[in-house]
């Protein structure tokens, strides 16, 4: 009976999420330029080429805009997959592939007293039904000028969080972003990671002026004023984190 129930649950879960991608956001925390260089070399020469060979496309690699030299540095990698199993398979293959490790042995075999990074934080998200697959932008401005904005919205409780997810989907917030040409990369419900319950999403702009103009237009939009004024969507966000990023030269986009 237990086996039958397990198979039933797996079948239900699979059909429920059919067509919606999964996203892995992996954040490296680094405390020196040497660690940044080591992780950059690993991602450029080993991780991205190996992932491409396994069929993973459009891998984004980002760093914060205006890094404070006194603070912990970050590198964020965005990888998409049609299934959770795909993300697990990628991690398993790379951690056991000797050829992959030889492509960046300074990273894989860094000694305990000179590690390649401080810590890695991983977040797994499941795409919103109103945008089930990732999209990538095409800007003419130099990469150093482009802005990728990653946001995390936390809810005070699961019911309020669910209302914010609904606000994006059925409520029309995703559609409004599309109408205003925010060039969204993805929207996702966080299913594993810190700060739950929360959702994450990323938009993109050709430069900082464009980013600011888009948000001014969003706040002034009659559709947003009407949507945000609805009683059912009050107090759905208890905390928001906003990260302004640029893509590295070796990033796929």
GROMACS .gro file of C-alpha atoms in nm:
model
  253
    1UNK     CA    1   0.000   0.000   0.000
    2UNK     CA    2   0.281   0.242   0.090
    3UNK     CA    3   0.446   0.182  -0.249
    4UNK     CA    4   0.118   0.247  -0.433
    5UNK     CA    5   0.063   0.569  -0.234
    6UNK     CA    6   0.417   0.687  -0.306
    7UNK     CA    7   0.377   0.627  -0.680
    8UNK     CA    8   0.044   0.808  -0.676
    9UNK     CA    9   0.195   1.111  -0.504
   10UNK     CA   10   0.486   1.121  -0.749
   11UNK     CA   11   0.245   1.101  -1.042
   12UNK     CA   12   0.028   1.378  -0.901
   13UNK     CA   13   0.327   1.602  -0.831
   14UNK     CA   14   0.468   1.545  -1.179
   15UNK     CA   15   0.142   1.628  -1.359
   16UNK     CA   16   0.071   1.930  -1.139
   17UNK     CA   17   0.399   2.099  -1.227
   18UNK     CA   18   0.404   1.989  -1.590
   19UNK     CA   19   0.561   2.247  -1.819
   20UNK     CA   20   0.689   2.471  -1.540
   21UNK     CA   21   1.066   2.493  -1.513
   22UNK     CA   22   1.277   2.469  -1.200
   23UNK     CA   23   1.553   2.718  -1.121
   24UNK     CA   24   1.864   2.684  -0.915
   25UNK     CA   25   2.017   3.003  -0.780
   26UNK     CA   26   2.357   2.926  -0.635
   27UNK     CA   27   2.528   3.211  -0.449
   28UNK     CA   28   2.899   3.197  -0.376
   29UNK     CA   29   3.014   3.405  -0.080
   30UNK     CA   30   3.375   3.517  -0.118
   31UNK     CA   31   3.612   3.729   0.089
   32UNK     CA   32   3.908   3.795  -0.142
   33UNK     CA   33   3.994   3.878  -0.500
   34UNK     CA   34   4.179   3.546  -0.516
   35UNK     CA   35   3.860   3.356  -0.436
   36UNK     CA   36   3.666   3.559  -0.692
   37UNK     CA   37   3.925   3.476  -0.958
   38UNK     CA   38   3.921   3.106  -0.865
   39UNK     CA   39   3.543   3.076  -0.885
   40UNK     CA   40   3.531   3.282  -1.206
   41UNK     CA   41   3.782   3.045  -1.365
   42UNK     CA   42   3.586   2.740  -1.250
   43UNK     CA   43   3.254   2.868  -1.380
   44UNK     CA   44   3.397   2.987  -1.712
   45UNK     CA   45   3.624   2.693  -1.794
   46UNK     CA   46   3.451   2.401  -1.620
   47UNK     CA   47   3.094   2.449  -1.494
   48UNK     CA   48   2.935   2.619  -1.794
   49UNK     CA   49   3.105   2.405  -2.063
   50UNK     CA   50   3.023   2.085  -1.872
   51UNK     CA   51   2.662   2.191  -1.816
   52UNK     CA   52   2.628   2.274  -2.185
   53UNK     CA   53   2.746   1.925  -2.277
   54UNK     CA   54   2.474   1.783  -2.053
   55UNK     CA   55   2.209   1.987  -2.236
   56UNK     CA   56   2.172   2.284  -2.001
   57UNK     CA   57   2.140   2.617  -2.183
   58UNK     CA   58   2.120   2.985  -2.092
   59UNK     CA   59   2.320   2.972  -1.771
   60UNK     CA   60   2.342   3.317  -1.615
   61UNK     CA   61   2.632   3.432  -1.399
   62UNK     CA   62   2.594   3.761  -1.213
   63UNK     CA   63   2.778   3.988  -0.973
   64UNK     CA   64   2.645   4.279  -0.764
   65UNK     CA   65   2.670   4.627  -0.912
   66UNK     CA   66   2.894   4.861  -0.715
   67UNK     CA   67   3.065   4.602  -0.496
   68UNK     CA   68   3.179   4.742  -0.161
   69UNK     CA   69   3.542   4.632  -0.124
   70UNK     CA   70   3.496   4.594   0.251
   71UNK     CA   71   3.198   4.359   0.225
   72UNK     CA   72   3.166   3.993   0.134
   73UNK     CA   73   3.170   3.949  -0.242
   74UNK     CA   74   2.911   3.740  -0.427
   75UNK     CA   75   2.876   3.549  -0.751
   76UNK     CA   76   2.528   3.421  -0.841
   77UNK     CA   77   2.465   3.142  -1.092
   78UNK     CA   78   2.121   3.082  -1.244
   79UNK     CA   79   2.055   2.741  -1.397
   80UNK     CA   80   1.719   2.624  -1.533
   81UNK     CA   81   1.586   2.273  -1.583
   82UNK     CA   82   1.262   2.111  -1.693
   83UNK     CA   83   1.272   1.895  -1.378
   84UNK     CA   84   1.415   1.876  -1.028
   85UNK     CA   85   1.578   1.550  -1.128
   86UNK     CA   86   1.770   1.738  -1.396
   87UNK     CA   87   1.925   1.975  -1.143
   88UNK     CA   88   2.013   1.685  -0.914
   89UNK     CA   89   2.165   1.494  -1.206
   90UNK     CA   90   2.380   1.793  -1.303
   91UNK     CA   91   2.520   1.827  -0.951
   92UNK     CA   92   2.584   1.455  -0.924
   93UNK     CA   93   2.765   1.429  -1.257
   94UNK     CA   94   2.987   1.731  -1.197
   95UNK     CA   95   3.087   1.620  -0.848
   96UNK     CA   96   3.195   1.278  -0.979
   97UNK     CA   97   3.344   1.367  -1.318
   98UNK     CA   98   3.724   1.359  -1.300
   99UNK     CA   99   3.761   1.530  -1.637
  100UNK     CA  100   3.536   1.813  -1.522
  101UNK     CA  101   3.740   1.857  -1.205
  102UNK     CA  102   4.067   1.865  -1.400
  103UNK     CA  103   3.932   2.160  -1.598
  104UNK     CA  104   3.956   2.365  -1.278
  105UNK     CA  105   4.170   2.172  -1.032
  106UNK     CA  106   4.260   2.483  -0.831
  107UNK     CA  107   3.891   2.511  -0.739
  108UNK     CA  108   3.818   2.144  -0.676
  109UNK     CA  109   4.138   2.070  -0.486
  110UNK     CA  110   4.180   2.393  -0.292
  111UNK     CA  111   4.332   2.316   0.051
  112UNK     CA  112   4.138   2.363   0.375
  113UNK     CA  113   4.346   2.667   0.474
  114UNK     CA  114   4.303   2.838   0.134
  115UNK     CA  115   3.946   2.746   0.024
  116UNK     CA  116   3.790   2.861  -0.302
  117UNK     CA  117   3.497   3.029  -0.123
  118UNK     CA  118   3.347   3.096   0.220
  119UNK     CA  119   3.009   2.926   0.168
  120UNK     CA  120   2.757   2.837  -0.101
  121UNK     CA  121   2.386   2.914  -0.059
  122UNK     CA  122   2.141   2.737  -0.291
  123UNK     CA  123   1.780   2.832  -0.362
  124UNK     CA  124   1.546   2.618  -0.572
  125UNK     CA  125   1.243   2.780  -0.733
  126UNK     CA  126   0.946   2.652  -0.932
  127UNK     CA  127   0.832   2.876  -1.218
  128UNK     CA  128   0.503   3.065  -1.196
  129UNK     CA  129   0.227   2.926  -1.414
  130UNK     CA  130   0.191   3.265  -1.587
  131UNK     CA  131   0.555   3.239  -1.702
  132UNK     CA  132   0.645   2.869  -1.702
  133UNK     CA  133   0.977   2.903  -1.884
  134UNK     CA  134   1.274   3.134  -1.858
  135UNK     CA  135   1.329   3.414  -2.110
  136UNK     CA  136   1.657   3.588  -2.191
  137UNK     CA  137   1.696   3.949  -2.301
  138UNK     CA  138   1.876   4.091  -2.603
  139UNK     CA  139   2.025   4.433  -2.536
  140UNK     CA  140   2.259   4.640  -2.753
  141UNK     CA  141   2.421   4.813  -2.457
  142UNK     CA  142   2.752   4.677  -2.320
  143UNK     CA  143   2.717   4.408  -2.054
  144UNK     CA  144   2.879   4.631  -1.796
  145UNK     CA  145   2.587   4.877  -1.834
  146UNK     CA  146   2.303   4.625  -1.832
  147UNK     CA  147   2.107   4.572  -1.510
  148UNK     CA  148   1.960   4.245  -1.385
  149UNK     CA  149   1.734   4.297  -1.085
  150UNK     CA  150   1.675   4.001  -0.856
  151UNK     CA  151   1.400   4.038  -0.596
  152UNK     CA  152   1.282   3.821  -0.309
  153UNK     CA  153   0.944   3.888  -0.148
  154UNK     CA  154   0.878   3.722   0.188
  155UNK     CA  155   0.537   3.665   0.342
  156UNK     CA  156   0.455   3.690   0.713
  157UNK     CA  157   0.280   3.354   0.683
  158UNK     CA  158   0.199   3.095   0.421
  159UNK     CA  159  -0.155   3.223   0.356
  160UNK     CA  160  -0.033   3.578   0.295
  161UNK     CA  161   0.255   3.448   0.083
  162UNK     CA  162   0.010   3.248  -0.128
  163UNK     CA  163  -0.197   3.562  -0.187
  164UNK     CA  164   0.114   3.739  -0.320
  165UNK     CA  165   0.179   3.449  -0.559
  166UNK     CA  166  -0.185   3.477  -0.668
  167UNK     CA  167  -0.142   3.852  -0.712
  168UNK     CA  168   0.140   3.790  -0.959
  169UNK     CA  169  -0.049   3.521  -1.150
  170UNK     CA  170  -0.429   3.554  -1.148
  171UNK     CA  171  -0.412   3.911  -1.016
  172UNK     CA  172  -0.222   4.033  -1.321
  173UNK     CA  173   0.111   4.156  -1.184
  174UNK     CA  174   0.309   3.937  -1.427
  175UNK     CA  175   0.097   4.068  -1.714
  176UNK     CA  176   0.162   4.426  -1.603
  177UNK     CA  177   0.538   4.368  -1.599
  178UNK     CA  178   0.508   4.229  -1.950
  179UNK     CA  179   0.298   4.522  -2.072
  180UNK     CA  180   0.560   4.763  -1.936
  181UNK     CA  181   0.845   4.564  -2.097
  182UNK     CA  182   1.037   4.474  -1.783
  183UNK     CA  183   1.213   4.193  -1.973
  184UNK     CA  184   1.149   3.936  -1.700
  185UNK     CA  185   1.392   3.645  -1.689
  186UNK     CA  186   1.180   3.430  -1.455
  187UNK     CA  187   0.932   3.429  -1.166
  188UNK     CA  188   0.939   3.144  -0.916
  189UNK     CA  189   0.801   3.012  -0.592
  190UNK     CA  190   1.086   2.916  -0.360
  191UNK     CA  191   1.054   2.548  -0.265
  192UNK     CA  192   1.395   2.508  -0.101
  193UNK     CA  193   1.624   2.772   0.044
  194UNK     CA  194   1.639   3.048   0.305
  195UNK     CA  195   1.376   3.308   0.399
  196UNK     CA  196   1.069   3.098   0.324
  197UNK     CA  197   0.790   3.147   0.252
  198UNK     CA  198   0.909   3.366  -0.034
  199UNK     CA  199   0.902   3.413  -0.407
  200UNK     CA  200   1.186   3.532  -0.629
  201UNK     CA  201   1.196   3.692  -0.970
  202UNK     CA  202   1.441   3.865  -1.202
  203UNK     CA  203   1.385   4.148  -1.448
  204UNK     CA  204   1.640   4.308  -1.682
  205UNK     CA  205   1.714   4.649  -1.832
  206UNK     CA  206   1.954   4.794  -2.086
  207UNK     CA  207   2.101   5.034  -1.827
  208UNK     CA  208   2.032   5.192  -1.488
  209UNK     CA  209   1.840   5.488  -1.633
  210UNK     CA  210   1.608   5.245  -1.811
  211UNK     CA  211   1.563   5.048  -1.489
  212UNK     CA  212   1.461   5.360  -1.296
  213UNK     CA  213   1.226   5.477  -1.573
  214UNK     CA  214   1.054   5.138  -1.583
  215UNK     CA  215   0.990   5.137  -1.209
  216UNK     CA  216   0.857   5.494  -1.221
  217UNK     CA  217   0.615   5.382  -1.493
  218UNK     CA  218   0.515   5.078  -1.287
  219UNK     CA  219   0.435   5.279  -0.977
  220UNK     CA  220   0.235   5.530  -1.180
  221UNK     CA  221   0.042   5.268  -1.380
  222UNK     CA  222  -0.336   5.276  -1.314
  223UNK     CA  223  -0.341   4.895  -1.330
  224UNK     CA  224  -0.088   4.875  -1.045
  225UNK     CA  225  -0.272   5.130  -0.834
  226UNK     CA  226  -0.593   4.933  -0.876
  227UNK     CA  227  -0.427   4.596  -0.810
  228UNK     CA  228  -0.225   4.707  -0.507
  229UNK     CA  229  -0.531   4.876  -0.360
  230UNK     CA  230  -0.739   4.559  -0.341
  231UNK     CA  231  -0.817   4.455   0.015
  232UNK     CA  232  -0.735   4.090  -0.054
  233UNK     CA  233  -0.374   4.177  -0.142
  234UNK     CA  234  -0.290   4.395   0.156
  235UNK     CA  235   0.011   4.305   0.374
  236UNK     CA  236   0.118   4.019   0.149
  237UNK     CA  237   0.488   4.117   0.160
  238UNK     CA  238   0.656   4.137   0.499
  239UNK     CA  239   1.011   4.188   0.369
  240UNK     CA  240   1.174   4.250   0.032
  241UNK     CA  241   1.535   4.205  -0.074
  242UNK     CA  242   1.652   4.377  -0.392
  243UNK     CA  243   1.978   4.293  -0.568
  244UNK     CA  244   2.106   4.492  -0.867
  245UNK     CA  245   2.339   4.276  -1.074
  246UNK     CA  246   2.541   4.270  -1.394
  247UNK     CA  247   2.620   3.963  -1.601
  248UNK     CA  248   2.977   3.845  -1.639
  249UNK     CA  249   3.144   3.833  -1.980
  250UNK     CA  250   3.131   3.453  -1.979
  251UNK     CA  251   2.765   3.434  -1.881
  252UNK     CA  252   2.529   3.296  -2.146
  253UNK     CA  253   2.323   3.617  -2.125
   0.00000   0.00000   0.00000
